[in-house]
JSON list of C-alpha atoms in Angstrom, two decimals:
[
{"chain": "V", "resi": 26, "resn": "LEU", "atom": "CA", "xyz": [44.08, 30.16, -38.61]},
{"chain": "V", "resi": 27, "resn": "VAL", "atom": "CA", "xyz": [41.33, 32.74, -39.04]},
{"chain": "V", "resi": 28, "resn": "ALA", "atom": "CA", "xyz": [42.26, 33.37, -42.67]},
{"chain": "V", "resi": 29, "resn": "LEU", "atom": "CA", "xyz": [42.52, 29.66, -43.48]},
{"chain": "V", "resi": 30, "resn": "ARG", "atom": "CA", "xyz": [39.20, 28.92, -41.78]},
{"chain": "V", "resi": 31, "resn": "SER", "atom": "CA", "xyz": [37.48, 31.71, -43.72]},
{"chain": "V", "resi": 32, "resn": "TYR", "atom": "CA", "xyz": [38.94, 30.50, -47.01]},
{"chain": "V", "resi": 33, "resn": "LEU", "atom": "CA", "xyz": [37.80, 26.91, -46.45]},
{"chain": "V", "resi": 34, "resn": "GLN", "atom": "CA", "xyz": [34.33, 27.98, -45.32]},
{"chain": "V", "resi": 35, "resn": "THR", "atom": "CA", "xyz": [33.85, 29.93, -48.55]},
{"chain": "V", "resi": 36, "resn": "HIS", "atom": "CA", "xyz": [34.30, 26.53, -50.25]},
{"chain": "V", "resi": 37, "resn": "ASP", "atom": "CA", "xyz": [31.64, 24.93, -47.99]},
{"chain": "V", "resi": 38, "resn": "ILE", "atom": "CA", "xyz": [34.19, 23.08, -45.87]},
{"chain": "V", "resi": 39, "resn": "ASP", "atom": "CA", "xyz": [33.45, 22.96, -42.14]},
{"chain": "V", "resi": 40, "resn": "VAL", "atom": "CA", "xyz": [36.52, 23.65, -40.00]},
{"chain": "V", "resi": 41, "resn": "LEU", "atom": "CA", "xyz": [37.29, 23.10, -36.32]},
{"chain": "V", "resi": 42, "resn": "PRO", "atom": "CA", "xyz": [40.27, 25.43, -35.66]},
{"chain": "V", "resi": 43, "resn": "ILE", "atom": "CA", "xyz": [42.52, 24.62, -32.69]},
{"chain": "V", "resi": 44, "resn": "ASP", "atom": "CA", "xyz": [45.33, 26.95, -31.68]},
{"chain": "V", "resi": 45, "resn": "ALA", "atom": "CA", "xyz": [47.45, 24.29, -30.01]},
{"chain": "V", "resi": 46, "resn": "ASN", "atom": "CA", "xyz": [49.87, 26.87, -28.57]},
{"chain": "V", "resi": 47, "resn": "THR", "atom": "CA", "xyz": [47.29, 28.72, -26.49]},
{"chain": "V", "resi": 48, "resn": "ASP", "atom": "CA", "xyz": [45.24, 25.58, -25.83]},
{"chain": "V", "resi": 49, "resn": "ALA", "atom": "CA", "xyz": [48.32, 23.80, -24.46]},
{"chain": "V", "resi": 50, "resn": "ILE", "atom": "CA", "xyz": [49.15, 26.71, -22.15]},
{"chain": "V", "resi": 51, "resn": "HIS", "atom": "CA", "xyz": [45.59, 26.83, -20.82]},
{"chain": "V", "resi": 52, "resn": "TYR", "atom": "CA", "xyz": [45.50, 23.06, -20.28]},
{"chain": "V", "resi": 53, "resn": "THR", "atom": "CA", "xyz": [48.95, 22.95, -18.65]},
{"chain": "V", "resi": 54, "resn": "LEU", "atom": "CA", "xyz": [48.21, 25.83, -16.27]},
{"chain": "V", "resi": 55, "resn": "LYS", "atom": "CA", "xyz": [44.96, 24.40, -14.96]},
{"chain": "V", "resi": 56, "resn": "PRO", "atom": "CA", "xyz": [45.83, 24.42, -11.24]},
{"chain": "V", "resi": 57, "resn": "SER", "atom": "CA", "xyz": [45.47, 20.66, -10.72]},
{"chain": "V", "resi": 58, "resn": "GLN", "atom": "CA", "xyz": [47.50, 19.96, -13.86]},
{"chain": "V", "resi": 59, "resn": "ALA", "atom": "CA", "xyz": [50.21, 22.53, -13.06]},
{"chain": "V", "resi": 60, "resn": "ARG", "atom": "CA", "xyz": [50.58, 21.08, -9.58]},
{"chain": "V", "resi": 61, "resn": "LYS", "atom": "CA", "xyz": [51.46, 17.68, -11.05]},
{"chain": "V", "resi": 62, "resn": "PHE", "atom": "CA", "xyz": [54.48, 19.21, -12.80]},
{"chain": "V", "resi": 63, "resn": "ILE", "atom": "CA", "xyz": [55.52, 21.82, -10.23]},
{"chain": "V", "resi": 64, "resn": "GLU", "atom": "CA", "xyz": [55.47, 19.69, -7.07]},
{"chain": "V", "resi": 65, "resn": "PRO", "atom": "CA", "xyz": [58.24, 17.30, -8.30]},
{"chain": "V", "resi": 66, "resn": "ALA", "atom": "CA", "xyz": [60.45, 20.38, -8.80]},
{"chain": "V", "resi": 67, "resn": "LEU", "atom": "CA", "xyz": [59.96, 21.65, -5.23]},
{"chain": "V", "resi": 68, "resn": "PRO", "atom": "CA", "xyz": [62.95, 19.75, -3.73]},
{"chain": "V", "resi": 69, "resn": "THR", "atom": "CA", "xyz": [65.23, 21.38, -6.29]},
{"chain": "V", "resi": 70, "resn": "LEU", "atom": "CA", "xyz": [63.74, 24.80, -5.53]},
{"chain": "V", "resi": 71, "resn": "ARG", "atom": "CA", "xyz": [64.06, 24.14, -1.80]},
{"chain": "V", "resi": 72, "resn": "GLN", "atom": "CA", "xyz": [67.79, 23.50, -2.19]},
{"chain": "V", "resi": 73, "resn": "GLY", "atom": "CA", "xyz": [68.13, 26.60, -4.33]},
{"chain": "V", "resi": 74, "resn": "LEU", "atom": "CA", "xyz": [68.80, 26.78, -8.04]},
{"chain": "V", "resi": 75, "resn": "PRO", "atom": "CA", "xyz": [72.44, 27.17, -9.11]},
{"chain": "V", "resi": 76, "resn": "PRO", "atom": "CA", "xyz": [73.36, 30.83, -9.81]},
{"chain": "V", "resi": 77, "resn": "GLN", "atom": "CA", "xyz": [73.98, 30.08, -13.48]},
{"chain": "V", "resi": 78, "resn": "MET", "atom": "CA", "xyz": [70.52, 28.56, -13.81]},
{"chain": "V", "resi": 79, "resn": "GLN", "atom": "CA", "xyz": [68.91, 31.49, -11.96]},
{"chain": "V", "resi": 80, "resn": "ALA", "atom": "CA", "xyz": [70.67, 33.91, -14.29]},
{"chain": "V", "resi": 81, "resn": "ALA", "atom": "CA", "xyz": [69.52, 32.03, -17.39]},
{"chain": "V", "resi": 82, "resn": "LEU", "atom": "CA", "xyz": [65.94, 31.92, -16.15]},
{"chain": "V", "resi": 83, "resn": "LEU", "atom": "CA", "xyz": [65.98, 35.57, -15.12]},
{"chain": "V", "resi": 84, "resn": "ARG", "atom": "CA", "xyz": [66.23, 36.61, -18.77]},
{"chain": "V", "resi": 85, "resn": "ARG", "atom": "CA", "xyz": [63.12, 34.57, -19.59]},
{"chain": "V", "resi": 86, "resn": "ARG", "atom": "CA", "xyz": [61.12, 35.71, -16.57]},
{"chain": "V", "resi": 87, "resn": "ALA", "atom": "CA", "xyz": [61.00, 39.45, -17.25]},
{"chain": "V", "resi": 88, "resn": "VAL", "atom": "CA", "xyz": [57.59, 40.49, -18.59]},
{"chain": "V", "resi": 89, "resn": "THR", "atom": "CA", "xyz": [58.45, 44.17, -19.09]},
{"chain": "V", "resi": 90, "resn": "GLN", "atom": "CA", "xyz": [61.63, 45.94, -20.11]},
{"chain": "V", "resi": 91, "resn": "ASP", "atom": "CA", "xyz": [62.25, 47.24, -16.59]},
{"chain": "V", "resi": 92, "resn": "ASP", "atom": "CA", "xyz": [61.11, 44.10, -14.79]},
{"chain": "V", "resi": 93, "resn": "THR", "atom": "CA", "xyz": [63.50, 42.58, -12.24]},
{"chain": "V", "resi": 94, "resn": "PRO", "atom": "CA", "xyz": [61.89, 39.35, -10.98]},
{"chain": "V", "resi": 95, "resn": "GLY", "atom": "CA", "xyz": [62.67, 38.03, -7.50]},
{"chain": "V", "resi": 96, "resn": "PRO", "atom": "CA", "xyz": [64.27, 34.63, -6.92]},
{"chain": "V", "resi": 97, "resn": "LEU", "atom": "CA", "xyz": [62.61, 31.57, -8.36]},
{"chain": "V", "resi": 98, "resn": "ASP", "atom": "CA", "xyz": [62.37, 29.46, -5.21]},
{"chain": "V", "resi": 99, "resn": "GLU", "atom": "CA", "xyz": [59.93, 27.28, -3.31]},
{"chain": "V", "resi": 100, "resn": "ALA", "atom": "CA", "xyz": [58.08, 30.27, -1.88]},
{"chain": "V", "resi": 101, "resn": "ARG", "atom": "CA", "xyz": [57.55, 31.67, -5.38]},
{"chain": "V", "resi": 102, "resn": "ALA", "atom": "CA", "xyz": [56.30, 28.28, -6.57]},
{"chain": "V", "resi": 103, "resn": "TRP", "atom": "CA", "xyz": [53.62, 28.18, -3.86]},
{"chain": "V", "resi": 104, "resn": "THR", "atom": "CA", "xyz": [52.64, 31.78, -4.66]},
{"chain": "V", "resi": 105, "resn": "VAL", "atom": "CA", "xyz": [52.28, 30.87, -8.34]},
{"chain": "V", "resi": 106, "resn": "LEU", "atom": "CA", "xyz": [50.12, 27.84, -7.53]},
{"chain": "V", "resi": 107, "resn": "SER", "atom": "CA", "xyz": [47.92, 29.96, -5.27]},
{"chain": "V", "resi": 108, "resn": "GLU", "atom": "CA", "xyz": [47.53, 32.70, -7.88]},
{"chain": "V", "resi": 109, "resn": "LEU", "atom": "CA", "xyz": [46.66, 30.19, -10.60]},
{"chain": "V", "resi": 110, "resn": "GLU", "atom": "CA", "xyz": [43.62, 29.21, -8.55]},
{"chain": "V", "resi": 111, "resn": "ARG", "atom": "CA", "xyz": [42.42, 32.80, -8.92]},
{"chain": "V", "resi": 112, "resn": "ILE", "atom": "CA", "xyz": [43.52, 33.56, -12.47]},
{"chain": "V", "resi": 113, "resn": "TRP", "atom": "CA", "xyz": [42.67, 30.31, -14.30]},
{"chain": "V", "resi": 114, "resn": "THR", "atom": "CA", "xyz": [39.09, 29.71, -15.45]},
{"chain": "V", "resi": 115, "resn": "PRO", "atom": "CA", "xyz": [37.64, 27.07, -17.80]},
{"chain": "V", "resi": 116, "resn": "GLU", "atom": "CA", "xyz": [37.25, 29.81, -20.43]},
{"chain": "V", "resi": 117, "resn": "GLY", "atom": "CA", "xyz": [40.73, 31.34, -20.13]},
{"chain": "V", "resi": 118, "resn": "PHE", "atom": "CA", "xyz": [42.57, 33.58, -17.69]},
{"chain": "V", "resi": 119, "resn": "THR", "atom": "CA", "xyz": [41.13, 36.49, -15.72]},
{"chain": "V", "resi": 120, "resn": "LEU", "atom": "CA", "xyz": [43.75, 39.20, -16.12]},
{"chain": "V", "resi": 121, "resn": "THR", "atom": "CA", "xyz": [43.05, 42.67, -14.75]},
{"chain": "V", "resi": 122, "resn": "ARG", "atom": "CA", "xyz": [44.24, 46.01, -16.08]},
{"chain": "V", "resi": 123, "resn": "ASP", "atom": "CA", "xyz": [45.75, 47.16, -12.77]},
{"chain": "V", "resi": 124, "resn": "ASN", "atom": "CA", "xyz": [47.62, 43.92, -12.07]},
{"chain": "V", "resi": 125, "resn": "TYR", "atom": "CA", "xyz": [48.32, 42.80, -15.62]},
{"chain": "V", "resi": 126, "resn": "ALA", "atom": "CA", "xyz": [52.14, 42.73, -15.32]},
{"chain": "V", "resi": 127, "resn": "ALA", "atom": "CA", "xyz": [52.06, 40.79, -12.03]},
{"chain": "V", "resi": 128, "resn": "GLU", "atom": "CA", "xyz": [49.50, 38.32, -13.39]},
{"chain": "V", "resi": 129, "resn": "MET", "atom": "CA", "xyz": [51.48, 37.80, -16.60]},
{"chain": "V", "resi": 130, "resn": "SER", "atom": "CA", "xyz": [54.52, 37.19, -14.40]},
{"chain": "V", "resi": 131, "resn": "VAL", "atom": "CA", "xyz": [52.57, 34.48, -12.57]},
{"chain": "V", "resi": 132, "resn": "LEU", "atom": "CA", "xyz": [51.59, 32.79, -15.85]},
{"chain": "V", "resi": 133, "resn": "ASN", "atom": "CA", "xyz": [55.13, 33.02, -17.22]},
{"chain": "V", "resi": 134, "resn": "ASP", "atom": "CA", "xyz": [56.67, 31.65, -14.01]},
{"chain": "V", "resi": 135, "resn": "ALA", "atom": "CA", "xyz": [54.05, 28.91, -13.96]},
{"chain": "V", "resi": 136, "resn": "LEU", "atom": "CA", "xyz": [55.13, 27.78, -17.43]},
{"chain": "V", "resi": 137, "resn": "ILE", "atom": "CA", "xyz": [58.78, 27.82, -16.39]},
{"chain": "V", "resi": 138, "resn": "LEU", "atom": "CA", "xyz": [58.03, 25.88, -13.20]},
{"chain": "V", "resi": 139, "resn": "THR", "atom": "CA", "xyz": [55.95, 23.23, -14.99]},
{"chain": "V", "resi": 140, "resn": "SER", "atom": "CA", "xyz": [58.91, 22.57, -17.29]},
{"chain": "V", "resi": 141, "resn": "LEU", "atom": "CA", "xyz": [61.74, 23.20, -14.82]},
{"chain": "V", "resi": 142, "resn": "ARG", "atom": "CA", "xyz": [62.88, 19.57, -14.90]},
{"chain": "V", "resi": 143, "resn": "MET", "atom": "CA", "xyz": [63.55, 19.96, -18.64]},
{"chain": "V", "resi": 144, "resn": "PHE", "atom": "CA", "xyz": [65.96, 22.89, -18.19]},
{"chain": "V", "resi": 145, "resn": "PRO", "atom": "CA", "xyz": [67.32, 24.44, -20.40]},
{"chain": "V", "resi": 146, "resn": "HIS", "atom": "CA", "xyz": [64.16, 23.61, -22.38]},
{"chain": "V", "resi": 147, "resn": "CYS", "atom": "CA", "xyz": [61.89, 25.69, -20.16]},
{"chain": "V", "resi": 148, "resn": "LEU", "atom": "CA", "xyz": [58.56, 26.75, -21.58]},
{"chain": "V", "resi": 149, "resn": "THR", "atom": "CA", "xyz": [57.74, 30.46, -21.31]},
{"chain": "V", "resi": 150, "resn": "ALA", "atom": "CA", "xyz": [55.11, 32.85, -22.56]},
{"chain": "V", "resi": 151, "resn": "TRP", "atom": "CA", "xyz": [57.65, 33.97, -25.18]},
{"chain": "V", "resi": 152, "resn": "GLY", "atom": "CA", "xyz": [58.64, 30.58, -26.62]},
{"chain": "V", "resi": 153, "resn": "TYR", "atom": "CA", "xyz": [60.96, 27.68, -25.96]},
{"chain": "V", "resi": 154, "resn": "SER", "atom": "CA", "xyz": [64.12, 25.98, -27.16]},
{"chain": "V", "resi": 155, "resn": "PRO", "atom": "CA", "xyz": [63.50, 22.92, -29.35]},
{"chain": "V", "resi": 156, "resn": "GLN", "atom": "CA", "xyz": [66.82, 21.22, -28.61]},
{"chain": "V", "resi": 157, "resn": "GLY", "atom": "CA", "xyz": [65.90, 20.39, -25.04]},
{"chain": "V", "resi": 158, "resn": "ALA", "atom": "CA", "xyz": [62.58, 18.87, -26.12]},
{"chain": "V", "resi": 159, "resn": "LEU", "atom": "CA", "xyz": [64.40, 16.07, -27.89]},
{"chain": "V", "resi": 160, "resn": "ARG", "atom": "CA", "xyz": [66.12, 15.15, -24.62]},
{"chain": "V", "resi": 161, "resn": "ALA", "atom": "CA", "xyz": [63.08, 15.53, -22.38]},
{"chain": "V", "resi": 162, "resn": "SER", "atom": "CA", "xyz": [60.96, 12.47, -21.70]},
{"chain": "V", "resi": 163, "resn": "GLY", "atom": "CA", "xyz": [57.22, 12.61, -22.18]},
{"chain": "V", "resi": 164, "resn": "GLN", "atom": "CA", "xyz": [56.82, 12.29, -18.43]},
{"chain": "V", "resi": 165, "resn": "GLU", "atom": "CA", "xyz": [58.58, 15.62, -17.92]},
{"chain": "V", "resi": 166, "resn": "ASN", "atom": "CA", "xyz": [57.24, 17.53, -20.93]},
{"chain": "V", "resi": 167, "resn": "PRO", "atom": "CA", "xyz": [53.85, 19.15, -20.24]},
{"chain": "V", "resi": 168, "resn": "PHE", "atom": "CA", "xyz": [53.23, 19.90, -23.93]},
{"chain": "V", "resi": 169, "resn": "LEU", "atom": "CA", "xyz": [53.50, 16.20, -24.79]},
{"chain": "V", "resi": 170, "resn": "HIS", "atom": "CA", "xyz": [51.05, 15.46, -21.98]},
{"chain": "V", "resi": 171, "resn": "TYR", "atom": "CA", "xyz": [48.68, 18.00, -23.51]},
{"chain": "V", "resi": 172, "resn": "MET", "atom": "CA", "xyz": [48.84, 16.29, -26.90]},
{"chain": "V", "resi": 173, "resn": "LEU", "atom": "CA", "xyz": [48.31, 12.80, -25.48]},
{"chain": "V", "resi": 174, "resn": "GLU", "atom": "CA", "xyz": [45.67, 13.70, -22.89]},
{"chain": "V", "resi": 175, "resn": "LYS", "atom": "CA", "xyz": [43.67, 16.41, -24.66]},
{"chain": "V", "resi": 176, "resn": "LEU", "atom": "CA", "xyz": [44.58, 17.38, -28.21]},
{"chain": "V", "resi": 177, "resn": "ILE", "atom": "CA", "xyz": [44.62, 13.91, -29.78]},
{"chain": "V", "resi": 178, "resn": "PRO", "atom": "CA", "xyz": [41.44, 12.73, -27.96]},
{"chain": "V", "resi": 179, "resn": "ASP", "atom": "CA", "xyz": [39.71, 15.96, -29.03]},
{"chain": "V", "resi": 180, "resn": "LEU", "atom": "CA", "xyz": [40.75, 15.40, -32.65]},
{"chain": "V", "resi": 181, "resn": "ILE", "atom": "CA", "xyz": [39.53, 11.81, -32.64]},
{"chain": "V", "resi": 182, "resn": "ALA", "atom": "CA", "xyz": [36.23, 12.77, -30.97]},
{"chain": "V", "resi": 183, "resn": "ALA", "atom": "CA", "xyz": [35.61, 15.35, -33.71]},
{"chain": "V", "resi": 184, "resn": "ALA", "atom": "CA", "xyz": [35.69, 12.54, -36.31]},
{"chain": "V", "resi": 185, "resn": "PRO", "atom": "CA", "xyz": [37.16, 14.77, -39.04]},
{"chain": "V", "resi": 186, "resn": "ASP", "atom": "CA", "xyz": [37.52, 13.90, -42.71]},
{"chain": "V", "resi": 187, "resn": "ALA", "atom": "CA", "xyz": [41.09, 15.26, -42.61]},
{"chain": "V", "resi": 188, "resn": "ILE", "atom": "CA", "xyz": [43.50, 16.82, -40.11]},
{"chain": "V", "resi": 189, "resn": "GLY", "atom": "CA", "xyz": [45.66, 19.79, -41.08]},
{"chain": "V", "resi": 190, "resn": "ILE", "atom": "CA", "xyz": [48.66, 21.04, -39.10]},
{"chain": "V", "resi": 191, "resn": "SER", "atom": "CA", "xyz": [50.18, 24.47, -39.69]},
{"chain": "V", "resi": 192, "resn": "MET", "atom": "CA", "xyz": [53.85, 24.82, -38.70]},
{"chain": "V", "resi": 193, "resn": "VAL", "atom": "CA", "xyz": [54.90, 28.46, -38.88]},
{"chain": "V", "resi": 194, "resn": "HIS", "atom": "CA", "xyz": [58.33, 28.40, -37.20]},
{"chain": "V", "resi": 195, "resn": "GLY", "atom": "CA", "xyz": [61.15, 25.96, -36.50]},
{"chain": "V", "resi": 196, "resn": "GLU", "atom": "CA", "xyz": [60.48, 25.62, -32.78]},
{"chain": "V", "resi": 197, "resn": "GLN", "atom": "CA", "xyz": [57.30, 23.71, -33.66]},
{"chain": "V", "resi": 198, "resn": "LEU", "atom": "CA", "xyz": [59.10, 21.00, -35.66]},
{"chain": "V", "resi": 199, "resn": "PHE", "atom": "CA", "xyz": [59.60, 18.54, -32.79]},
{"chain": "V", "resi": 200, "resn": "TYR", "atom": "CA", "xyz": [55.99, 18.83, -31.65]},
{"chain": "V", "resi": 201, "resn": "THR", "atom": "CA", "xyz": [54.65, 18.60, -35.20]},
{"chain": "V", "resi": 202, "resn": "LEU", "atom": "CA", "xyz": [56.58, 15.38, -35.81]},
{"chain": "V", "resi": 203, "resn": "PHE", "atom": "CA", "xyz": [55.48, 13.99, -32.46]},
{"chain": "V", "resi": 204, "resn": "LEU", "atom": "CA", "xyz": [51.82, 14.74, -33.22]},
{"chain": "V", "resi": 205, "resn": "LEU", "atom": "CA", "xyz": [52.04, 13.27, -36.71]},
{"chain": "V", "resi": 206, "resn": "ASN", "atom": "CA", "xyz": [53.65, 10.10, -35.38]},
{"chain": "V", "resi": 207, "resn": "GLN", "atom": "CA", "xyz": [50.98, 9.68, -32.71]},
{"chain": "V", "resi": 208, "resn": "LEU", "atom": "CA", "xyz": [48.16, 10.22, -35.20]},
{"chain": "V", "resi": 209, "resn": "LYS", "atom": "CA", "xyz": [49.68, 7.77, -37.70]},
{"chain": "V", "resi": 210, "resn": "GLN", "atom": "CA", "xyz": [49.98, 5.13, -34.97]},
{"chain": "V", "resi": 211, "resn": "ARG", "atom": "CA", "xyz": [46.23, 5.38, -34.39]},
{"chain": "V", "resi": 212, "resn": "ASP", "atom": "CA", "xyz": [45.51, 4.56, -38.06]},
{"chain": "V", "resi": 213, "resn": "LEU", "atom": "CA", "xyz": [42.62, 6.99, -38.38]},
{"chain": "V", "resi": 214, "resn": "GLY", "atom": "CA", "xyz": [42.25, 6.33, -42.09]},
{"chain": "V", "resi": 215, "resn": "ILE", "atom": "CA", "xyz": [42.11, 10.03, -43.01]},
{"chain": "V", "resi": 216, "resn": "PRO", "atom": "CA", "xyz": [44.60, 12.39, -44.68]},
{"chain": "V", "resi": 217, "resn": "LEU", "atom": "CA", "xyz": [47.11, 14.14, -42.41]},
{"chain": "V", "resi": 218, "resn": "ILE", "atom": "CA", "xyz": [48.14, 17.42, -44.03]},
{"chain": "V", "resi": 219, "resn": "VAL", "atom": "CA", "xyz": [51.05, 19.59, -42.91]},
{"chain": "V", "resi": 220, "resn": "GLY", "atom": "CA", "xyz": [51.61, 23.13, -44.14]},
{"chain": "V", "resi": 221, "resn": "GLY", "atom": "CA", "xyz": [52.56, 26.55, -42.91]},
{"chain": "V", "resi": 222, "resn": "ALA", "atom": "CA", "xyz": [55.41, 28.92, -43.72]},
{"chain": "V", "resi": 223, "resn": "HIS", "atom": "CA", "xyz": [58.22, 26.96, -42.09]},
{"chain": "V", "resi": 224, "resn": "PHE", "atom": "CA", "xyz": [57.13, 23.56, -43.36]},
{"chain": "V", "resi": 225, "resn": "SER", "atom": "CA", "xyz": [56.80, 24.92, -46.89]},
{"chain": "V", "resi": 226, "resn": "GLN", "atom": "CA", "xyz": [60.31, 26.35, -46.60]},
{"chain": "V", "resi": 227, "resn": "LEU", "atom": "CA", "xyz": [61.66, 22.99, -45.43]},
{"chain": "V", "resi": 228, "resn": "CYS", "atom": "CA", "xyz": [60.09, 21.29, -48.45]},
{"chain": "V", "resi": 229, "resn": "TRP", "atom": "CA", "xyz": [61.59, 23.90, -50.76]},
{"chain": "V", "resi": 230, "resn": "GLN", "atom": "CA", "xyz": [65.05, 23.48, -49.19]},
{"chain": "V", "resi": 231, "resn": "CYS", "atom": "CA", "xyz": [64.78, 19.70, -49.60]},
{"chain": "V", "resi": 232, "resn": "GLY", "atom": "CA", "xyz": [63.81, 20.04, -53.25]},
{"chain": "V", "resi": 233, "resn": "ILE", "atom": "CA", "xyz": [60.24, 18.83, -52.71]},
{"chain": "V", "resi": 234, "resn": "PRO", "atom": "CA", "xyz": [57.92, 21.04, -54.79]},
{"chain": "V", "resi": 235, "resn": "ASN", "atom": "CA", "xyz": [54.71, 21.90, -52.95]},
{"chain": "V", "resi": 236, "resn": "GLY", "atom": "CA", "xyz": [55.46, 19.28, -50.30]},
{"chain": "V", "resi": 237, "resn": "GLU", "atom": "CA", "xyz": [54.42, 16.48, -52.66]},
{"chain": "V", "resi": 238, "resn": "SER", "atom": "CA", "xyz": [56.35, 13.70, -50.95]}
]
């Protein structure tokens, strides 16, 4: 994004860069927003997650090589919500050097908890599985909420002459298509441009030179 912005600015083109990955995480983990997604999962946590599900989540919850997280249960969920009140700020997250691993664990568990109802498509600080996204309804998917409630309104409010989307890996395909579809439905009357390494590769594999179609 930085390189593309610099290139366009050298050609006198004003750019409003949005890193939707980090912006979505920040929006989703706002304490009031996170609570909306975590509280519906509390009955499941209260009953206890199945061992197979705990084992699958354990691999995604480790933030260091030697990390052995405790159980993901209702008590952990309330701890995470409480810690988010301290860590989250309108400008970002206040992580400290001495407690960095524990605070990253809170953020990672918060992402998992906000998307727990979509399992096995749980969001984490390290990525997500695209297959589950296709099965998850918009009501359960916090990233789709982010697009509908923040990203798309922000794009419209900016009144751009064009919107460009960079898709750099396959896990972004579902969300890229969802965003494009939503923008097209709003008939903004401006070009919608998709690029990035993975999208360019898809065009090449489909025999579309330079994504011309």
